[in-house]
CSV table of C-alpha atoms in Angstrom, one decimal:
chain,number,residue,atom,x,y,z
A,1,MET,CA,-34.6,-6.7,11.4
A,2,GLN,CA,-33.6,-3.5,9.8
A,3,VAL,CA,-30.2,-1.9,9.4
A,4,SER,CA,-29.3,1.8,9.9
A,5,TYR,CA,-26.2,3.6,8.8
A,6,LYS,CA,-26.9,6.9,10.6
A,7,LYS,CA,-23.8,6.4,12.7
A,8,MET,CA,-21.7,6.2,9.6
A,9,PHE,CA,-23.2,9.3,8.1
A,10,LYS,CA,-22.7,11.2,11.4
A,11,LEU,CA,-19.0,10.1,11.4
A,12,LEU,CA,-18.7,11.5,7.8
A,13,ILE,CA,-20.1,14.8,8.9
A,14,ASP,CA,-17.9,14.9,12.0
A,15,ASN,CA,-14.9,14.3,9.9
A,16,ASP,CA,-16.0,16.9,7.3
A,17,LEU,CA,-16.2,14.3,4.5
A,18,LYS,CA,-18.7,14.3,1.7
A,19,LYS,CA,-20.5,11.0,0.9
A,20,THR,CA,-19.4,10.9,-2.7
A,21,GLU,CA,-15.8,11.9,-2.1
A,22,PHE,CA,-15.5,9.3,0.7
A,23,ALA,CA,-17.0,6.6,-1.6
A,24,LYS,CA,-14.4,7.3,-4.3
A,25,LYS,CA,-11.6,7.3,-1.7
A,26,ILE,CA,-12.5,3.9,-0.3
A,27,GLY,CA,-13.5,2.4,-3.7
A,28,ILE,CA,-17.3,1.9,-3.5
A,29,GLY,CA,-19.7,2.7,-6.3
A,30,GLN,CA,-22.6,4.9,-6.5
A,31,ASN,CA,-25.1,2.0,-6.3
A,32,THR,CA,-23.6,0.9,-3.0
A,33,LEU,CA,-23.7,4.5,-1.7
A,34,ALA,CA,-27.4,4.6,-2.7
A,35,LYS,CA,-28.0,1.4,-0.8
A,36,LEU,CA,-26.3,2.9,2.3
A,37,SER,CA,-28.4,6.0,2.0
A,38,LYS,CA,-31.6,3.9,1.9
A,39,ASN,CA,-30.5,1.8,4.9
A,40,GLU,CA,-30.3,-1.4,2.7
A,41,TYR,CA,-28.0,-4.3,3.3
A,42,VAL,CA,-24.5,-4.2,1.8
A,43,SER,CA,-21.8,-6.8,1.8
A,44,MET,CA,-19.3,-7.3,4.6
A,45,GLU,CA,-16.5,-6.3,2.2
A,46,VAL,CA,-18.1,-2.8,1.8
A,47,LEU,CA,-18.5,-2.5,5.6
A,48,ALA,CA,-14.8,-3.5,6.0
A,49,LYS,CA,-13.8,-0.8,3.5
A,50,ILE,CA,-15.8,1.8,5.3
A,51,CYS,CA,-14.3,0.8,8.7
A,52,LYS,CA,-10.8,1.0,7.3
A,53,GLY,CA,-11.5,4.3,5.6
A,54,LEU,CA,-12.9,5.8,8.8
A,55,ASN,CA,-10.5,4.0,11.1
A,56,CYS,CA,-13.4,2.6,13.2
A,57,LYS,CA,-15.1,-0.6,14.3
A,58,ILE,CA,-18.2,-2.0,12.6
A,59,GLU,CA,-20.4,-1.0,15.6
A,60,ASP,CA,-19.4,2.6,15.0
A,61,ILE,CA,-21.1,2.6,11.6
A,62,VAL,CA,-24.0,0.1,11.7
A,63,GLU,CA,-27.0,-0.3,13.9
A,64,PHE,CA,-29.5,-3.1,13.8
A,65,ILE,CA,-33.1,-2.2,14.6
A,66,ASP,CA,-35.7,-4.7,15.6
A,67,ASP,CA,-39.0,-4.4,13.7
């Protein structure tokens, strides 16, 4: 099963936020941001920070795709 963060990046665009600025604001590093950009798995702690920063639910930022 693969993971996709397209929904999260769309929310960033809709809210006129740049990826790097948002990452600094919520306290995630460049390596984590790179993992998100490559649709790789990240920790639940990171997902919680993103949800809090965007004031949304996890299903608003993550999508699981069957292989």
